[in-house]
PDB file of N, CA and C in Angstrom:
ATOM      1  N   MET O 359     134.766 -97.495  68.316  1.00  0.00           N
ATOM      2  CA  MET O 359     134.951 -98.828  68.306  1.00  0.00           C
ATOM      3  C   MET O 359     135.833 -98.818  69.559  1.00  0.00           C
ATOM      4  N   GLN O 360     136.883 -97.867  69.613  1.00  0.00           N
ATOM      5  CA  GLN O 360     137.923 -98.134  70.932  1.00  0.00           C
ATOM      6  C   GLN O 360     137.285 -97.827  72.148  1.00  0.00           C
ATOM      7  N   GLN O 361     136.439 -97.211  72.278  1.00  0.00           N
ATOM      8  CA  GLN O 361     135.506 -96.839  73.657  1.00  0.00           C
ATOM      9  C   GLN O 361     135.013 -98.254  74.083  1.00  0.00           C
ATOM     10  N   LEU O 362     134.364 -98.892  72.856  1.00  0.00           N
ATOM     11  CA  LEU O 362     133.677-100.090  73.273  1.00  0.00           C
ATOM     12  C   LEU O 362     134.674-101.185  73.621  1.00  0.00           C
ATOM     13  N   GLN O 363     135.599-101.324  73.066  1.00  0.00           N
ATOM     14  CA  GLN O 363     136.599-102.672  73.340  1.00  0.00           C
ATOM     15  C   GLN O 363     137.043-102.032  74.651  1.00  0.00           C
ATOM     16  N   ALA O 364     137.268-100.747  74.813  1.00  0.00           N
ATOM     17  CA  ALA O 364     138.158-100.392  76.471  1.00  0.00           C
ATOM     18  C   ALA O 364     136.944-101.136  77.268  1.00  0.00           C
ATOM     19  N   ARG O 365     135.582-100.919  76.986  1.00  0.00           N
ATOM     20  CA  ARG O 365     134.684-101.060  77.983  1.00  0.00           C
ATOM     21  C   ARG O 365     134.734-102.873  78.197  1.00  0.00           C
ATOM     22  N   TYR O 366     134.632-103.429  77.111  1.00  0.00           N
ATOM     23  CA  TYR O 366     134.941-104.835  77.054  1.00  0.00           C
ATOM     24  C   TYR O 366     135.940-105.233  77.923  1.00  0.00           C
ATOM     25  N   LEU O 367     137.133-104.801  77.668  1.00  0.00           N
ATOM     26  CA  LEU O 367     138.182-105.197  78.310  1.00  0.00           C
ATOM     27  C   LEU O 367     138.219-104.917  79.978  1.00  0.00           C
ATOM     28  N   THR O 368     137.803-103.804  80.241  1.00  0.00           N
ATOM     29  CA  THR O 368     137.465-103.495  81.750  1.00  0.00           C
ATOM     30  C   THR O 368     136.330-104.451  82.441  1.00  0.00           C
ATOM     31  N   ALA O 369     135.287-104.868  81.760  1.00  0.00           N
ATOM     32  CA  ALA O 369     134.258-105.633  82.136  1.00  0.00           C
ATOM     33  C   ALA O 369     134.905-107.049  82.321  1.00  0.00           C
ATOM     34  N   SER O 370     135.321-107.633  81.030  1.00  0.00           N
ATOM     35  CA  SER O 370     136.054-108.991  81.221  1.00  0.00           C
ATOM     36  C   SER O 370     137.103-109.025  82.076  1.00  0.00           C
ATOM     37  N   GLY O 371     137.870-108.022  82.386  1.00  0.00           N
ATOM     38  CA  GLY O 371     138.921-108.272  83.523  1.00  0.00           C
ATOM     39  C   GLY O 371     138.310-108.248  85.041  1.00  0.00           C
ATOM     40  N   ASN O 372     137.179-107.442  84.999  1.00  0.00           N
ATOM     41  CA  ASN O 372     136.326-107.444  86.463  1.00  0.00           C
ATOM     42  C   ASN O 372     135.850-108.875  86.542  1.00  0.00           C
ATOM     43  N   LEU O 373     135.283-109.585  85.619  1.00  0.00           N
ATOM     44  CA  LEU O 373     134.377-110.764  85.415  1.00  0.00           C
ATOM     45  C   LEU O 373     135.612-111.707  85.831  1.00  0.00           C
ATOM     46  N   ALA O 374     136.536-111.894  85.275  1.00  0.00           N
ATOM     47  CA  ALA O 374     137.532-112.811  85.502  1.00  0.00           C
ATOM     48  C   ALA O 374     138.162-112.532  86.861  1.00  0.00           C
ATOM     49  N   ASP O 375     138.499-111.644  87.512  1.00  0.00           N
ATOM     50  CA  ASP O 375     138.610-111.314  88.699  1.00  0.00           C
ATOM     51  C   ASP O 375     137.811-111.862  89.900  1.00  0.00           C
ATOM     52  N   ALA O 376     136.373-111.771  89.530  1.00  0.00           N
ATOM     53  CA  ALA O 376     135.190-112.291  90.570  1.00  0.00           C
ATOM     54  C   ALA O 376     135.569-113.788  90.005  1.00  0.00           C
ATOM     55  N   HIS O 377     135.680-114.528  89.094  1.00  0.00           N
ATOM     56  CA  HIS O 377     135.853-115.774  88.973  1.00  0.00           C
ATOM     57  C   HIS O 377     137.180-116.283  90.173  1.00  0.00           C
ATOM     58  N   ASP O 378     138.139-115.709  89.935  1.00  0.00           N
ATOM     59  CA  ASP O 378     139.258-115.988  90.907  1.00  0.00           C
ATOM     60  C   ASP O 378     138.714-115.840  92.356  1.00  0.00           C
ATOM     61  N   MET O 379     137.930-114.891  92.519  1.00  0.00           N
ATOM     62  CA  MET O 379     137.509-114.656  93.868  1.00  0.00           C
ATOM     63  C   MET O 379     136.682-115.749  94.486  1.00  0.00           C
ATOM     64  N   VAL O 380     135.713-116.348  93.369  1.00  0.00           N
ATOM     65  CA  VAL O 380     134.925-117.358  93.845  1.00  0.00           C
ATOM     66  C   VAL O 380     136.050-118.758  93.963  1.00  0.00           C
ATOM     67  N   ALA O 381     137.071-118.879  92.989  1.00  0.00           N
ATOM     68  CA  ALA O 381     137.804-119.996  93.363  1.00  0.00           C
ATOM     69  C   ALA O 381     138.505-119.855  94.550  1.00  0.00           C
ATOM     70  N   GLN O 382     138.943-118.707  95.062  1.00  0.00           N
ATOM     71  CA  GLN O 382     139.631-118.474  96.397  1.00  0.00           C
ATOM     72  C   GLN O 382     138.522-118.990  97.489  1.00  0.00           C
ATOM     73  N   HIS O 383     137.292-118.655  97.583  1.00  0.00           N
ATOM     74  CA  HIS O 383     136.209-118.766  98.208  1.00  0.00           C
ATOM     75  C   HIS O 383     136.228-120.379  98.611  1.00  0.00           C
ATOM     76  N   HIS O 384     136.059-121.098  97.318  1.00  0.00           N
ATOM     77  CA  HIS O 384     136.078-122.371  97.273  1.00  0.00           C
ATOM     78  C   HIS O 384     137.082-123.298  97.907  1.00  0.00           C
ATOM     79  N   GLU O 385     138.155-122.726  97.646  1.00  0.00           N
ATOM     80  CA  GLU O 385     139.561-123.330  98.115  1.00  0.00           C
ATOM     81  C   GLU O 385     139.502-123.020  99.762  1.00  0.00           C
ATOM     82  N   ARG O 386     139.081-122.042 100.172  1.00  0.00           N
ATOM     83  CA  ARG O 386     139.086-121.800 101.572  1.00  0.00           C
ATOM     84  C   ARG O 386     137.836-122.747 102.109  1.00  0.00           C
ATOM     85  N   LEU O 387     136.908-122.746 101.429  1.00  0.00           N
ATOM     86  CA  LEU O 387     135.980-124.087 102.017  1.00  0.00           C
ATOM     87  C   LEU O 387     136.485-125.281 102.057  1.00  0.00           C
ATOM     88  N   ALA O 388     136.953-125.660 101.032  1.00  0.00           N
ATOM     89  CA  ALA O 388     137.642-127.060 100.854  1.00  0.00           C
ATOM     90  C   ALA O 388     138.671-127.290 102.104  1.00  0.00           C
ATOM     91  N   GLN O 389     139.506-126.476 102.507  1.00  0.00           N
ATOM     92  CA  GLN O 389     140.315-126.411 103.609  1.00  0.00           C
ATOM     93  C   GLN O 389     139.525-126.876 104.993  1.00  0.00           C
ATOM     94  N   GLY O 390     138.289-126.186 105.110  1.00  0.00           N
ATOM     95  CA  GLY O 390     137.603-126.229 106.216  1.00  0.00           C
ATOM     96  C   GLY O 390     136.627-127.564 106.384  1.00  0.00           C
ATOM     97  N   GLU O 391     136.384-128.076 105.660  1.00  0.00           N
ATOM     98  CA  GLU O 391     135.287-129.050 105.376  1.00  0.00           C
ATOM     99  C   GLU O 391     135.689-130.388 104.466  1.00  0.00           C
ATOM    100  N   ALA O 392     136.130-131.409 105.242  1.00  0.00           N
ATOM    101  CA  ALA O 392     136.786-132.394 104.623  1.00  0.00           C
ATOM    102  C   ALA O 392     135.789-133.013 103.774  1.00  0.00           C
ATOM    103  N   SER O 393     134.621-133.372 104.350  1.00  0.00           N
ATOM    104  CA  SER O 393     133.670-134.036 103.568  1.00  0.00           C
ATOM    105  C   SER O 393     133.038-133.458 102.163  1.00  0.00           C
ATOM    106  N   THR O 394     133.407-132.190 102.179  1.00  0.00           N
ATOM    107  CA  THR O 394     132.776-131.441 100.908  1.00  0.00           C
ATOM    108  C   THR O 394     134.361-131.189 100.135  1.00  0.00           C
ATOM    109  N   ALA O 395     135.370-131.479 100.546  1.00  0.00           N
ATOM    110  CA  ALA O 395     136.374-130.672  99.884  1.00  0.00           C
ATOM    111  C   ALA O 395     136.693-130.790  98.178  1.00  0.00           C
ATOM    112  N   ASP O 396     136.457-132.237  98.060  1.00  0.00           N
ATOM    113  CA  ASP O 396     136.534-132.567  96.627  1.00  0.00           C
ATOM    114  C   ASP O 396     135.450-131.796  95.578  1.00  0.00           C
ATOM    115  N   GLU O 397     134.174-131.709  96.238  1.00  0.00           N
ATOM    116  CA  GLU O 397     133.098-130.653  95.463  1.00  0.00           C
ATOM    117  C   GLU O 397     133.818-129.319  95.331  1.00  0.00           C
ATOM    118  N   HIS O 398     134.523-128.554  96.371  1.00  0.00           N
ATOM    119  CA  HIS O 398     134.808-127.136  96.617  1.00  0.00           C
ATOM    120  C   HIS O 398     136.104-127.079  95.613  1.00  0.00           C
ATOM    121  N   LEU O 399     136.855-128.087  95.522  1.00  0.00           N
ATOM    122  CA  LEU O 399     137.952-128.033  94.708  1.00  0.00           C
ATOM    123  C   LEU O 399     137.456-127.952  93.350  1.00  0.00           C
ATOM    124  N   GLY O 400     136.709-128.874  92.861  1.00  0.00           N
ATOM    125  CA  GLY O 400     136.270-128.957  91.696  1.00  0.00           C
ATOM    126  C   GLY O 400     135.447-127.610  91.169  1.00  0.00           C
ATOM    127  N   LEU O 401     134.944-126.906  92.037  1.00  0.00           N
ATOM    128  CA  LEU O 401     134.187-125.619  91.717  1.00  0.00           C
ATOM    129  C   LEU O 401     135.340-124.730  91.587  1.00  0.00           C
ATOM    130  N   ALA O 402     136.460-124.756  92.345  1.00  0.00           N
ATOM    131  CA  ALA O 402     137.742-123.649  92.342  1.00  0.00           C
ATOM    132  C   ALA O 402     138.046-123.986  91.100  1.00  0.00           C
ATOM    133  N   ARG O 403     138.466-125.188  90.624  1.00  0.00           N
ATOM    134  CA  ARG O 403     139.089-125.529  89.180  1.00  0.00           C
ATOM    135  C   ARG O 403     138.089-124.963  88.247  1.00  0.00           C
ATOM    136  N   GLN O 404     136.764-125.132  88.381  1.00  0.00           N
ATOM    137  CA  GLN O 404     136.038-124.587  87.155  1.00  0.00           C
ATOM    138  C   GLN O 404     135.988-123.101  87.206  1.00  0.00           C
ATOM    139  N   ALA O 405     136.364-122.374  88.184  1.00  0.00           N
ATOM    140  CA  ALA O 405     135.898-120.859  88.310  1.00  0.00           C
ATOM    141  C   ALA O 405     137.278-120.427  87.765  1.00  0.00           C
ATOM    142  N   ARG O 406     138.627-121.203  88.142  1.00  0.00           N
ATOM    143  CA  ARG O 406     139.891-120.559  87.551  1.00  0.00           C
ATOM    144  C   ARG O 406     139.819-120.846  85.948  1.00  0.00           C
ATOM    145  N   GLN O 407     139.167-121.889  85.553  1.00  0.00           N
ATOM    146  CA  GLN O 407     139.266-122.427  84.030  1.00  0.00           C
ATOM    147  C   GLN O 407     138.518-121.147  83.248  1.00  0.00           C
ATOM    148  N   ALA O 408     137.166-120.868  84.087  1.00  0.00           N
ATOM    149  CA  ALA O 408     136.441-119.835  83.272  1.00  0.00           C
ATOM    150  C   ALA O 408     137.142-118.252  83.281  1.00  0.00           C
ATOM    151  N   ALA O 409     137.870-118.023  84.378  1.00  0.00           N
ATOM    152  CA  ALA O 409     138.709-116.971  84.606  1.00  0.00           C
ATOM    153  C   ALA O 409     139.715-116.884  83.330  1.00  0.00           C
ATOM    154  N   LEU O 410     140.338-118.045  83.172  1.00  0.00           N
ATOM    155  CA  LEU O 410     141.358-118.108  82.079  1.00  0.00           C
ATOM    156  C   LEU O 410     140.584-118.135  80.749  1.00  0.00           C
ATOM    157  N   ARG O 411     139.784-118.566  80.452  1.00  0.00           N
ATOM    158  CA  ARG O 411     138.863-118.347  79.259  1.00  0.00           C
ATOM    159  C   ARG O 411     138.464-116.866  78.645  1.00  0.00           C
ATOM    160  N   ILE O 412     137.962-116.230  80.141  1.00  0.00           N
ATOM    161  CA  ILE O 412     137.839-114.813  79.659  1.00  0.00           C
ATOM    162  C   ILE O 412     138.746-114.086  79.482  1.00  0.00           C
ATOM    163  N   ARG O 413     140.025-114.182  80.126  1.00  0.00           N
ATOM    164  CA  ARG O 413     141.313-113.385  79.921  1.00  0.00           C
ATOM    165  C   ARG O 413     141.584-113.692  78.495  1.00  0.00           C
ATOM    166  N   THR O 414     141.714-114.994  78.015  1.00  0.00           N
ATOM    167  CA  THR O 414     142.091-115.397  76.948  1.00  0.00           C
ATOM    168  C   THR O 414     141.315-114.681  75.733  1.00  0.00           C
ATOM    169  N   ALA O 415     139.970-114.606  76.060  1.00  0.00           N
ATOM    170  CA  ALA O 415     138.999-114.002  74.644  1.00  0.00           C
ATOM    171  C   ALA O 415     139.403-112.371  75.051  1.00  0.00           C
ATOM    172  N   ALA O 416     139.481-111.714  76.053  1.00  0.00           N
ATOM    173  CA  ALA O 416     140.102-110.612  76.206  1.00  0.00           C
ATOM    174  C   ALA O 416     141.262-110.253  75.355  1.00  0.00           C
ATOM    175  N   HIS O 417     142.131-111.068  75.771  1.00  0.00           N
ATOM    176  CA  HIS O 417     143.494-110.685  75.133  1.00  0.00           C
ATOM    177  C   HIS O 417     143.422-110.979  73.523  1.00  0.00           C
ATOM    178  N   GLN O 418     142.644-111.952  73.186  1.00  0.00           N
ATOM    179  CA  GLN O 418     142.452-112.063  71.697  1.00  0.00           C
ATOM    180  C   GLN O 418     141.832-110.796  70.823  1.00  0.00           C
ATOM    181  N   VAL O 419     141.206-110.128  71.744  1.00  0.00           N
ATOM    182  CA  VAL O 419     140.623-108.814  71.198  1.00  0.00           C
ATOM    183  C   VAL O 419     141.558-107.643  71.212  1.00  0.00           C
ATOM    184  N   SER O 420     142.366-107.792  72.277  1.00  0.00           N
ATOM    185  CA  SER O 420     143.655-106.638  72.362  1.00  0.00           C
ATOM    186  C   SER O 420     144.472-106.877  71.216  1.00  0.00           C
ATOM    187  N   TYR O 421     144.782-108.438  71.070  1.00  0.00           N
ATOM    188  CA  TYR O 421     145.891-108.592  69.859  1.00  0.00           C
ATOM    189  C   TYR O 421     145.290-109.400  69.052  1.00  0.00           C
ATOM    190  N   PRO O 422     144.653-108.826  68.011  1.00  0.00           N
ATOM    191  CA  PRO O 422     144.111-109.653  66.738  1.00  0.00           C
ATOM    192  C   PRO O 422     145.165-110.294  66.268  1.00  0.00           C
ATOM    193  N   GLU O 423     144.925-111.722  65.577  1.00  0.00           N
ATOM    194  CA  GLU O 423     145.651-112.791  64.981  1.00  0.00           C
ATOM    195  C   GLU O 423     146.730-111.717  64.282  1.00  0.00           C
ATOM    196  N   GLY O 424     147.918-112.118  64.486  1.00  0.00           N
ATOM    197  CA  GLY O 424     149.202-111.596  63.777  1.00  0.00           C
ATOM    198  C   GLY O 424     149.770-110.321  64.875  1.00  0.00           C
ATOM    199  N   ASP O 425     148.910-109.897  65.677  1.00  0.00           N
ATOM    200  CA  ASP O 425     149.508-108.780  66.474  1.00  0.00           C
ATOM    201  C   ASP O 425     149.842-109.314  67.877  1.00  0.00           C
ATOM    202  N   VAL O 426     149.902-110.598  67.929  1.00  0.00           N
ATOM    203  CA  VAL O 426     150.035-110.955  69.283  1.00  0.00           C
ATOM    204  C   VAL O 426     151.398-110.950  69.815  1.00  0.00           C
ATOM    205  N   PRO O 427     151.742-110.244  70.821  1.00  0.00           N
ATOM    206  CA  PRO O 427     153.144-110.182  71.246  1.00  0.00           C
ATOM    207  C   PRO O 427     153.796-111.287  71.546  1.00  0.00           C
ATOM    208  N   SER O 428     155.179-111.684  71.669  1.00  0.00           N
ATOM    209  CA  SER O 428     155.725-112.915  71.904  1.00  0.00           C
ATOM    210  C   SER O 428     155.323-113.436  72.964  1.00  0.00           C
ATOM    211  N   ALA O 429     155.216-112.688  74.215  1.00  0.00           N
ATOM    212  CA  ALA O 429     154.918-113.374  75.475  1.00  0.00           C
ATOM    213  C   ALA O 429     153.544-113.926  75.603  1.00  0.00           C
ATOM    214  N   GLY O 430     152.743-113.699  74.733  1.00  0.00           N
ATOM    215  CA  GLY O 430     151.324-114.506  74.761  1.00  0.00           C
ATOM    216  C   GLY O 430     150.346-113.811  75.560  1.00  0.00           C
ATOM    217  N   LEU O 431     149.959-114.646  76.300  1.00  0.00           N
ATOM    218  CA  LEU O 431     148.854-114.091  77.370  1.00  0.00           C
ATOM    219  C   LEU O 431     149.427-113.260  78.432  1.00  0.00           C
ATOM    220  N   PRO O 432     148.564-112.335  79.126  1.00  0.00           N
ATOM    221  CA  PRO O 432     148.986-111.514  80.107  1.00  0.00           C
ATOM    222  C   PRO O 432     149.788-112.546  81.266  1.00  0.00           C
ATOM    223  N   PRO O 433     150.498-111.912  82.198  1.00  0.00           N
ATOM    224  CA  PRO O 433     151.186-113.050  83.185  1.00  0.00           C
ATOM    225  C   PRO O 433     150.079-113.583  84.121  1.00  0.00           C
ATOM    226  N   GLU O 434     149.222-112.551  84.453  1.00  0.00           N
ATOM    227  CA  GLU O 434     147.908-112.881  85.588  1.00  0.00           C
ATOM    228  C   GLU O 434     146.982-113.835  84.916  1.00  0.00           C
ATOM    229  N   ALA O 435     146.961-114.297  83.822  1.00  0.00           N
ATOM    230  CA  ALA O 435     145.876-115.191  83.198  1.00  0.00           C
ATOM    231  C   ALA O 435     145.737-116.287  83.807  1.00  0.00           C
ATOM    232  N   GLY O 436     144.674-116.719  84.471  1.00  0.00           N
ATOM    233  CA  GLY O 436     144.442-117.863  85.078  1.00  0.00           C
ATOM    234  C   GLY O 436     144.926-117.906  86.455  1.00  0.00           C
ATOM    235  N   HIS O 437     145.389-116.830  86.902  1.00  0.00           N
ATOM    236  CA  HIS O 437     145.939-117.004  88.423  1.00  0.00           C
ATOM    237  C   HIS O 437     144.994-115.853  89.253  1.00  0.00           C
ATOM    238  N   ALA O 438     145.134-116.078  90.264  1.00  0.00           N
ATOM    239  CA  ALA O 438     144.395-115.309  91.490  1.00  0.00           C
ATOM    240  C   ALA O 438     145.047-113.856  91.487  1.00  0.00           C
ATOM    241  N   PRO O 439     144.255-112.803  91.563  1.00  0.00           N
ATOM    242  CA  PRO O 439     144.796-111.361  91.718  1.00  0.00           C
ATOM    243  C   PRO O 439     145.722-111.234  92.856  1.00  0.00           C
TER     244      PRO O 439
END
């Protein structure tokens, strides 16, 4: 079980990081093209929200109810790497 959980945490961290990279890409595109900036910023926001949801789910697996450290989510949750 621990091995499966570790694999899940690694995969979810990688997936969240990929969403952060997608968000960064859309933010760069928004800076370069005014006509589609709003669309790209919306996509960036969605990608960041997805990254946060993934990190939150992984955190809940790491710290089941009652075992959550007082700090809550990891500091990088929802932020670019």
